[in-house]
XYZ file of C-alpha atoms in Angstrom:
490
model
C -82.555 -16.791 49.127
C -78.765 -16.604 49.040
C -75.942 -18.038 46.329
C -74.734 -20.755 48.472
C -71.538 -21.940 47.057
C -69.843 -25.168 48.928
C -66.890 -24.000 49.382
C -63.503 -26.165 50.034
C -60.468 -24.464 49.547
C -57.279 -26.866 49.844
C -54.917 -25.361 47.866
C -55.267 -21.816 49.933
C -54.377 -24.032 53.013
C -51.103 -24.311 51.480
C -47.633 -22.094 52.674
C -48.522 -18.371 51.759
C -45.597 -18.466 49.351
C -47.886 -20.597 46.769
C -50.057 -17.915 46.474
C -51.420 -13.995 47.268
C -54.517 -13.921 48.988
C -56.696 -10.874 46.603
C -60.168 -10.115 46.618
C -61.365 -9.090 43.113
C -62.005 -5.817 42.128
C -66.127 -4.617 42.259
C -67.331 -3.822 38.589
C -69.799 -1.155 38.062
C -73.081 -2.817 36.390
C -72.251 -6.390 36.269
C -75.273 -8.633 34.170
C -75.148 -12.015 32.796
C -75.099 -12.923 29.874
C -74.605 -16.789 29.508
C -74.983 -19.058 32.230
C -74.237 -23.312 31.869
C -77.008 -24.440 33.805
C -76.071 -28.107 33.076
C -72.661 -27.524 34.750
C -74.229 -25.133 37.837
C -76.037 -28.416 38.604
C -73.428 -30.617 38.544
C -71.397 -28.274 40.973
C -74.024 -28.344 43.360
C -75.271 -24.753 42.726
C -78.737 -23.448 42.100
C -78.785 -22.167 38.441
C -81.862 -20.125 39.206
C -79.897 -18.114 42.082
C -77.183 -17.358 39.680
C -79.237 -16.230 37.346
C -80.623 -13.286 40.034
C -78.406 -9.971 40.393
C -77.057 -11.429 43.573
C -75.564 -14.213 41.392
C -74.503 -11.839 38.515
C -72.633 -9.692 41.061
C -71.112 -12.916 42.186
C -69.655 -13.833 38.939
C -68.700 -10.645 37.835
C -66.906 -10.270 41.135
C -68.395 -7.854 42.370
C -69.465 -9.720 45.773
C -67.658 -12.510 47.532
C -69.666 -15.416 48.393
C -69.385 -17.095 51.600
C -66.961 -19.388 52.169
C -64.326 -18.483 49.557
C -60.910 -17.405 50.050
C -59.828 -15.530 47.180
C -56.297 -16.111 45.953
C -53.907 -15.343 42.811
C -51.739 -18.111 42.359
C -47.812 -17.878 41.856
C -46.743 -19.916 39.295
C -43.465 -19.437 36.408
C -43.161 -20.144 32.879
C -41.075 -20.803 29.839
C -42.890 -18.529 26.892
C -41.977 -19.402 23.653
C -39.188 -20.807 25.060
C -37.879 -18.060 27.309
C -38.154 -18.450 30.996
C -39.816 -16.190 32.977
C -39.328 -16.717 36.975
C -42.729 -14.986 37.869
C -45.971 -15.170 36.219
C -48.493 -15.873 38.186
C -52.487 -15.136 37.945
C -52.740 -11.720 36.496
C -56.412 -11.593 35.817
C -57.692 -14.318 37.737
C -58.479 -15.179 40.897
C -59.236 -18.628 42.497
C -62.526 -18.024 44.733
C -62.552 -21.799 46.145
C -63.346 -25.983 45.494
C -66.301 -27.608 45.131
C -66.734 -31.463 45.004
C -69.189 -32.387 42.117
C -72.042 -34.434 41.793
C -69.336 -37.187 40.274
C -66.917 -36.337 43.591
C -64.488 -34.593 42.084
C -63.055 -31.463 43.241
C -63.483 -28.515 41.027
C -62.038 -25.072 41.076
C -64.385 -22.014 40.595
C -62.009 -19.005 39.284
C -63.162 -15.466 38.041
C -61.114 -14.346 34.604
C -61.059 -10.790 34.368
C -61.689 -10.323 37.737
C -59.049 -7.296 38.100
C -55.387 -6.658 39.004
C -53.175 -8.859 41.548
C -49.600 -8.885 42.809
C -48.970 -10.771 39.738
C -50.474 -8.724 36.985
C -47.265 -6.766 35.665
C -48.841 -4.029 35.202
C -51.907 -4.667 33.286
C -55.461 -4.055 34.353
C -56.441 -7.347 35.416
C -59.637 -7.309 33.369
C -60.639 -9.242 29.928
C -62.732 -7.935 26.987
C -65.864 -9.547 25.761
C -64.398 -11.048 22.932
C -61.722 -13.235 24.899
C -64.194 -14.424 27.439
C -67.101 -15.160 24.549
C -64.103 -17.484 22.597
C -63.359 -19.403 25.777
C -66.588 -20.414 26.484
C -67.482 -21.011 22.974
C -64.583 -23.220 22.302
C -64.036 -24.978 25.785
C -67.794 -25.986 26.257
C -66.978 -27.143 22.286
C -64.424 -29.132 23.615
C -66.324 -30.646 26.164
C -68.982 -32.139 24.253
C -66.070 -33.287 21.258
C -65.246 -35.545 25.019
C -61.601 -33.886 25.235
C -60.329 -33.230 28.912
C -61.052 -29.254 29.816
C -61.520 -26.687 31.740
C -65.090 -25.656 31.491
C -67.020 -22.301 31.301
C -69.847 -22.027 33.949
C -70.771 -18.391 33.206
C -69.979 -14.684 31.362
C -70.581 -11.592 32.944
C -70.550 -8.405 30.846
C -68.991 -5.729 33.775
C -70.534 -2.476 32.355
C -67.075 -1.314 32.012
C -64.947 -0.824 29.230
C -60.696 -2.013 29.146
C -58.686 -0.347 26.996
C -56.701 -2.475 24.278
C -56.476 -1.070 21.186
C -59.443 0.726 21.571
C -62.567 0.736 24.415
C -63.832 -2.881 24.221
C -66.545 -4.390 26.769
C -65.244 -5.573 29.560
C -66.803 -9.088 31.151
C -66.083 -11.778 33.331
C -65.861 -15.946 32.778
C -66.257 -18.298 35.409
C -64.011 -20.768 34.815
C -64.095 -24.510 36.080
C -61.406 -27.017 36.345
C -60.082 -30.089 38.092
C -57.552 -27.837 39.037
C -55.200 -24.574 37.689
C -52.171 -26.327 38.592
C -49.422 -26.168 35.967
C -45.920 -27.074 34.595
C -44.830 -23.148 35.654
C -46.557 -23.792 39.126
C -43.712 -26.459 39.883
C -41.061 -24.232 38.123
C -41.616 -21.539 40.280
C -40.419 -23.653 43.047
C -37.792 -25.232 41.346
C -36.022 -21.997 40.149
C -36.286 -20.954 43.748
C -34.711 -23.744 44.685
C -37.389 -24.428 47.198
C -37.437 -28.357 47.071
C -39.545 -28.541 49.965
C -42.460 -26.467 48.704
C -41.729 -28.727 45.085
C -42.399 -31.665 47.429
C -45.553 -30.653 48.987
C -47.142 -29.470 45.670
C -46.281 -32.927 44.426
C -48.346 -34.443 47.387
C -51.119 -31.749 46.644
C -51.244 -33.323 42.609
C -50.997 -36.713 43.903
C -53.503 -36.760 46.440
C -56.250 -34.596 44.028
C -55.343 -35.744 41.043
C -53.455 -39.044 41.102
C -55.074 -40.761 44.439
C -54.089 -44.079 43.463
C -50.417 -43.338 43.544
C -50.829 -42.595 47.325
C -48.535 -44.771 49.189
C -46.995 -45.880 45.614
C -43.059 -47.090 46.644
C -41.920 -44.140 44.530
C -44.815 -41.780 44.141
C -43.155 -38.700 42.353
C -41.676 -40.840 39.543
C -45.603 -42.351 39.171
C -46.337 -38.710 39.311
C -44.417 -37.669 36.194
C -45.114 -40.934 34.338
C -48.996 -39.933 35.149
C -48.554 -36.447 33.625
C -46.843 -37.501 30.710
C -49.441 -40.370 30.212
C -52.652 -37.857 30.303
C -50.557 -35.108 28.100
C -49.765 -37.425 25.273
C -53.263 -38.874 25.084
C -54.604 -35.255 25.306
C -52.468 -33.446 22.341
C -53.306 -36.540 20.413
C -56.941 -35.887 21.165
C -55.966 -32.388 20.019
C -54.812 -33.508 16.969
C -58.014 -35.689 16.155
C -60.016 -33.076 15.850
C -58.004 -30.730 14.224
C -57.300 -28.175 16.816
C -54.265 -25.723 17.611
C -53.796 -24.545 20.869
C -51.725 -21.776 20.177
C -49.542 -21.130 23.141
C -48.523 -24.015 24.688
C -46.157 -22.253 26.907
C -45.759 -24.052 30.187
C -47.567 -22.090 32.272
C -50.577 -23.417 30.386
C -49.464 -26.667 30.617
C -51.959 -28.140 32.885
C -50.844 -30.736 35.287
C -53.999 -32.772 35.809
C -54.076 -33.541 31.539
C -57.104 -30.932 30.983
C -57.198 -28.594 28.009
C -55.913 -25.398 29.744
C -56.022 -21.382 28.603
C -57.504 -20.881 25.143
C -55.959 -17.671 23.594
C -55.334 -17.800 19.998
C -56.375 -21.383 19.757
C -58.432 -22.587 16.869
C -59.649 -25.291 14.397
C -58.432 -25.928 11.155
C -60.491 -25.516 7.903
C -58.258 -27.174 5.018
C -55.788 -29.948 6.422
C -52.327 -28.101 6.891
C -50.098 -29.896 9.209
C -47.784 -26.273 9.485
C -50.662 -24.288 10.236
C -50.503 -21.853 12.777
C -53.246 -19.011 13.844
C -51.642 -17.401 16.266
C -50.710 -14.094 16.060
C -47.582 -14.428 18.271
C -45.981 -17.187 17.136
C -44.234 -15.655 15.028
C -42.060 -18.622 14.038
C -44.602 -21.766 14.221
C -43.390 -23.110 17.392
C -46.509 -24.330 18.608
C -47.704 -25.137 14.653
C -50.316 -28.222 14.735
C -47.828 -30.770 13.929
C -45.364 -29.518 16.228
C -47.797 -29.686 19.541
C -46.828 -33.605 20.159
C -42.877 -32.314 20.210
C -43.645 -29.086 22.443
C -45.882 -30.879 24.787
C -43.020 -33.344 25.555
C -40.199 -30.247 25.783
C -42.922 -29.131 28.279
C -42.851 -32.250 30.166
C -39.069 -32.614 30.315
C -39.625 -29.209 31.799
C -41.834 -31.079 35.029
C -39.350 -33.895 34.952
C -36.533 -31.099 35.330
C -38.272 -29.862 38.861
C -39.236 -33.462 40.007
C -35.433 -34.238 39.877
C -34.614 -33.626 43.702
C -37.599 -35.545 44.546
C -36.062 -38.351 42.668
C -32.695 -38.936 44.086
C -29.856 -37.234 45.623
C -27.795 -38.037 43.247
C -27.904 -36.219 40.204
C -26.829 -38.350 37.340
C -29.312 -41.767 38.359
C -32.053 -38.886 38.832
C -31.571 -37.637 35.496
C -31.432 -41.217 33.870
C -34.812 -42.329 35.846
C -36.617 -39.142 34.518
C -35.049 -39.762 31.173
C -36.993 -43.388 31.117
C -40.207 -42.138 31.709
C -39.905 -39.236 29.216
C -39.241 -41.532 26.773
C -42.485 -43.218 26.735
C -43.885 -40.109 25.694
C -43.703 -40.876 21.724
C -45.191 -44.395 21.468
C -48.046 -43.533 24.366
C -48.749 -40.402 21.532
C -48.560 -42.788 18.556
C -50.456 -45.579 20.281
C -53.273 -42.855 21.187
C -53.493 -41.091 17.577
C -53.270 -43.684 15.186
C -55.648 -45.652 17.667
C -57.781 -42.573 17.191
C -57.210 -42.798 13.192
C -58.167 -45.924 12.661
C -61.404 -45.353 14.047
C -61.719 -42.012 12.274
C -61.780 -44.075 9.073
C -63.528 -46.915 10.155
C -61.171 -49.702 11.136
C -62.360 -52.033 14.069
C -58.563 -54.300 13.643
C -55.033 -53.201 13.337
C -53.368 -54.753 9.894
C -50.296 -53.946 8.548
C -50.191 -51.355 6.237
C -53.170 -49.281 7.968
C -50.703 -46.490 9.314
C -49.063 -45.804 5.944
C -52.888 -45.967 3.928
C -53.712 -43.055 6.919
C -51.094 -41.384 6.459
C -51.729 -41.611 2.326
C -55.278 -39.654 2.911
C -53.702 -37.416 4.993
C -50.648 -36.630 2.633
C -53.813 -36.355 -0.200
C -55.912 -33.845 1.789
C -52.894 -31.647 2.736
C -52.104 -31.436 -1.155
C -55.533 -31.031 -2.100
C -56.248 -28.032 0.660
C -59.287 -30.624 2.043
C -61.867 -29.399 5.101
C -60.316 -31.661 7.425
C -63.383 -32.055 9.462
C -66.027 -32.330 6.394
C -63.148 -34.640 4.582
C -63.046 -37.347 7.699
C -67.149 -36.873 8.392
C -67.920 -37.573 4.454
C -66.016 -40.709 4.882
C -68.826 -42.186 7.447
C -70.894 -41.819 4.583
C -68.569 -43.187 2.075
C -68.862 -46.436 4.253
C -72.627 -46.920 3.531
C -72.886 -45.446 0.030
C -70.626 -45.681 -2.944
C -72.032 -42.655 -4.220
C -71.302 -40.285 -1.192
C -69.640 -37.022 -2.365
C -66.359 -37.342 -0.487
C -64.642 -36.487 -2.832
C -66.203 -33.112 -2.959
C -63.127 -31.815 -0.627
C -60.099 -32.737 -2.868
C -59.115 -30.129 -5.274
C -58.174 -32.491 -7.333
C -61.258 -35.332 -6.714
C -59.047 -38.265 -8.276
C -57.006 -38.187 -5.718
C -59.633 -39.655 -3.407
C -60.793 -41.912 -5.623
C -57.337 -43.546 -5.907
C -57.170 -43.804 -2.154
C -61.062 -44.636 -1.418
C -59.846 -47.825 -4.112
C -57.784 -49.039 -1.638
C -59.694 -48.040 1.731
C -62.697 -49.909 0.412
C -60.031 -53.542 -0.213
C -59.337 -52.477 3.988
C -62.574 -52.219 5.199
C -63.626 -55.308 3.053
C -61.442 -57.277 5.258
C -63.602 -56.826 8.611
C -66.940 -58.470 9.545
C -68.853 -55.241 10.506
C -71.916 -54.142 8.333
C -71.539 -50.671 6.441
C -74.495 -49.413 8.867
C -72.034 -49.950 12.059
C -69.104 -48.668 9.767
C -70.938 -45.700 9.629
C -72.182 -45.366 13.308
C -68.734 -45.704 14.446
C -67.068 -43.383 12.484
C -69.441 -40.898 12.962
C -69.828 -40.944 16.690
C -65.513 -39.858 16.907
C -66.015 -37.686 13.624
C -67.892 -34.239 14.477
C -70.434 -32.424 12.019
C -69.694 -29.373 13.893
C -66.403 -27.788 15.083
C -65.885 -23.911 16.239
C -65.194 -22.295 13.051
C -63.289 -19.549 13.043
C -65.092 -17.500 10.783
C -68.655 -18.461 13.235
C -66.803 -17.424 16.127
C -65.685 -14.016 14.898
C -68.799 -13.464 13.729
C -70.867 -14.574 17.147
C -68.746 -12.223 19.031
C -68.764 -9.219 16.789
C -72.728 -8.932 17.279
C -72.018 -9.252 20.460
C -69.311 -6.771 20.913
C -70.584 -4.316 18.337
C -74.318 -4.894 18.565
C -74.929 -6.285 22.285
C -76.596 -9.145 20.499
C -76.159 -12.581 21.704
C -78.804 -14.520 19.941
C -75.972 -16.156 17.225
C -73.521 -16.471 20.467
C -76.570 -18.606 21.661
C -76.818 -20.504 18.691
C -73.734 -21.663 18.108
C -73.115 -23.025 21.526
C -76.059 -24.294 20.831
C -74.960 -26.581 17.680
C -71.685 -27.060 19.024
C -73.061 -29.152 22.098
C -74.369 -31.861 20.235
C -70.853 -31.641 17.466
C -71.683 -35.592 16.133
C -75.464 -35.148 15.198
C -76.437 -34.092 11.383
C -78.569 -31.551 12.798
C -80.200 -30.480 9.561
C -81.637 -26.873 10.783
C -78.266 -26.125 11.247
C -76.347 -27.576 8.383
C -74.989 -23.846 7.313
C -72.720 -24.260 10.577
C -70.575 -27.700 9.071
C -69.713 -25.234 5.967
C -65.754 -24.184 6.037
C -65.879 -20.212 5.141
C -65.673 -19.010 1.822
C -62.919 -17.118 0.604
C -63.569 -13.474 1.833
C -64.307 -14.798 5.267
C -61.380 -17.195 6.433
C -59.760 -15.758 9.683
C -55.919 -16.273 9.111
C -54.866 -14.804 12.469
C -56.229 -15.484 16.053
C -55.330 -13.167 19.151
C -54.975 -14.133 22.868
C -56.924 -11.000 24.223
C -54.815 -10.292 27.454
């Protein structure tokens, strides 16, 4: 039997100038090496296909399925704050849409799938390592229930790319709602193009915002629904303790998904200035600082929206300006919302913010596992005796706090038992460690040895169950093996 993939493909029915129309680049001996069977179900495919050579060569590019019309897409993008008028797909290419078992239309794109118009001068390819981290970490995502893209397969090419040395090369099928971005409206705007801005907008609206069809004044719903979805995501982010790392705004998705993992990472020991990248240099996109940089990215949208607005300048400015500025308290609303139920509060008091923020300021000073710090808590709630405390450098400093958490909770009608339940089911066991992920894909890259690749996405799919076979994978890494720098592998 053949792949049959379902291809749709509205975006490539759009002018030629938001896109260039590249098939990608046959590999030499492509073979699978993870497939999400789960997901190749929900997309309507037959996992058992994919998993043939016909559906290896697929993913690895090798062969075109039917139906798809393989394009790069244009898009710009401010990089650490400098704008660049022409980025584009470099090592991607779009291959079509699918509708879902739930309706919704997802994109199907090959990562490493070789050189377009857009690749300035680079190969077009992606080493194992890269492609391993993504679908590690965005499958982790998934199942924490944050907005993603997702990772439906990786394809080892039987080629190598040359980085700093001969890596293996491989291939990721991603999935997402759509790869439509901040820089995919810039590169319009800086153009000057307000026509193509305009029928982009009606592209977002109509996939991704269908209610607001027919709104009286759809594009300013349009920006107010972006900046709604981005401030609940990076406060989702921040729940969990993750760092995207290069929240440029070319990977600033539109539809509110978790877009492009580089250099992203979790944090180990609570640090609200951490920062793993290796090229950010100067902490712009630091944990604490994602809320700030995800709003300077959406002022960025509002910026290219503005013609759409009104003629004249000054009340489209002002009306952009308004929405914008319900960035902060949709943020705050979202993560101390998300707080409160990380420690185990059903009501809102006064005073809860500042005793959050108290724990916070105590595991920062005390260098606490910010995951193992909130997830001890759950059991703090049922038993007095629960090691906690076990985090804090200095353990009296928990005890002071616990003092007065234990008053708080005393003040609610829920049993410790539900306490519990609820504060484990939004605070994981399991989180990608850095150190575990380094160490999955260096078997794999050194050793062609996927078994602990397999294993951890294994664990990390089910991130809020004790799962006691695996306990070693909760552990933060001991000293010799904490990874202080993560790379973006283009």
């Amino acid at each position: 039997m053949t792949v049959h993939f379902p291809f749709q493909n509205s975006y490539s029915a759009l002018p030629d100038s938001f896109f260039a129309r590249v098939a990608p680049t046959p590999v030499a001996a492509p073979r699978l090496i993870k497939l999400n069977r789960p997901l190749a179900v929900q997309l309507g495919l037959d996992p058992d296909l994919l998993e043939t050579p016909e559906g290896a060569a697929i993913l690895a590019g090798k062969t075109v399925p039917a139906g798809a019309d393989p394009i790069a897409m244009a898009y710009a993008g401010h990089q650490f704050g400098q704008f660049v008028p022409q980025l584009g797909d470099g090592r991607a290419i779009l291959l079509g849409e699918v509708i879902d078992s739930d309706g919704i239309r997802r994109d199907i794109q090959l990562k490493g799938s070789g050189p377009t118009p857009f690749s300035r001068r680079g190969d077009g390819r992606a080493a194992l390592g890269p492609v391993l981290r993504e679908y590690i970490v965005s499958e982790a995502m998934y199942a924490l229930g944050i907005p993603t893209t997702r990772s439906l397969a990786a394809v080892v090419t039987g080629e190598h790319v040359i980085r700093e040395t001969a890596l293996p090369g491989a291939v990721l099928t991603r999935v997402a709602s759509s790869h439509i971005r901040v820089g995919t409206f810039q590169f319009f705007a800086v153009r000057r193009d307000t026509d193509a801005i305009r029928r982009l907008a009606d592209h977002v609206v109509a996939r991704h915002y269908p209610e607001l069809v027919g709104a009286e004044r759809p594009y300013h719903a349009l920006l107010a629904g972006v900046v709604a979805r981005q401030a609940d995501l990076v406060a989702r982010w921040l729940l969990v303790g993750f760092i995207h790392g290069v929240m440029n705004t070319d990977n600033s998705s539109i539809s509110g998904e978790t877009i492009d993992y580089g250099p992203c990472a979790f944090m180990d020991a609570y640090n609200p200035s951490q920062v793993f990248s290796s090229i950010d240099e100067m902490g712009r996109y630091a944990y604490a600082n994602q809320p700030r940089i995800a709003l300077w990215n959406l002022t960025r949208l509002a910026e290219c929206l503005l013609p759409l607005f009104s003629d004249e300048q000054e009340k489209a400015v002002a009306e952009a300006q308004d929405i914008l500025g319900a960035f902060s308290d949709q943020f705050s609303a979202a993560y101390q919302a998300g707080l409160r139920k990380k420690v185990g509060l059903f009501t809102e008091r006064d005073g809860d913010e500042a005793l959050i923020q108290d724990l916070l300021d105590a595991m920062a000073k005390n260098q606490a596992d910010f995951t193992l710090s909130f997830r001890n808590l759950g059991h703090a709630a049922v038993d007095d005796s629960a090691d906690a405390r076990a985090q804090f450098m200095e353990p009296a400093a928990f005890d002071e706090w616990a003092s007065r958490w234990r008053a708080r909770i005393a003040l609610e009608p829920q049993s410790a038992a539900e306490r519990q339940a609820a504060m484990h089911a939004v605070n994981p066991m399991f989180i990608p460690r850095n150190h575990r992920v380094e160490a999955v894909i260096q078997a794999a890259v050194n050793d062609d040895n996927y078994a602990p690749f397999e294993e951890l996405v294994k664990v990390l799919a089910k991130p809020f169950e004790d799962q006691p076979d695996y306990a070693a994978y909760a552990d933060p890494p001991l000293p010799d093996q904490r990874v202080l720098q993560t790379f973006c592998g283009t």
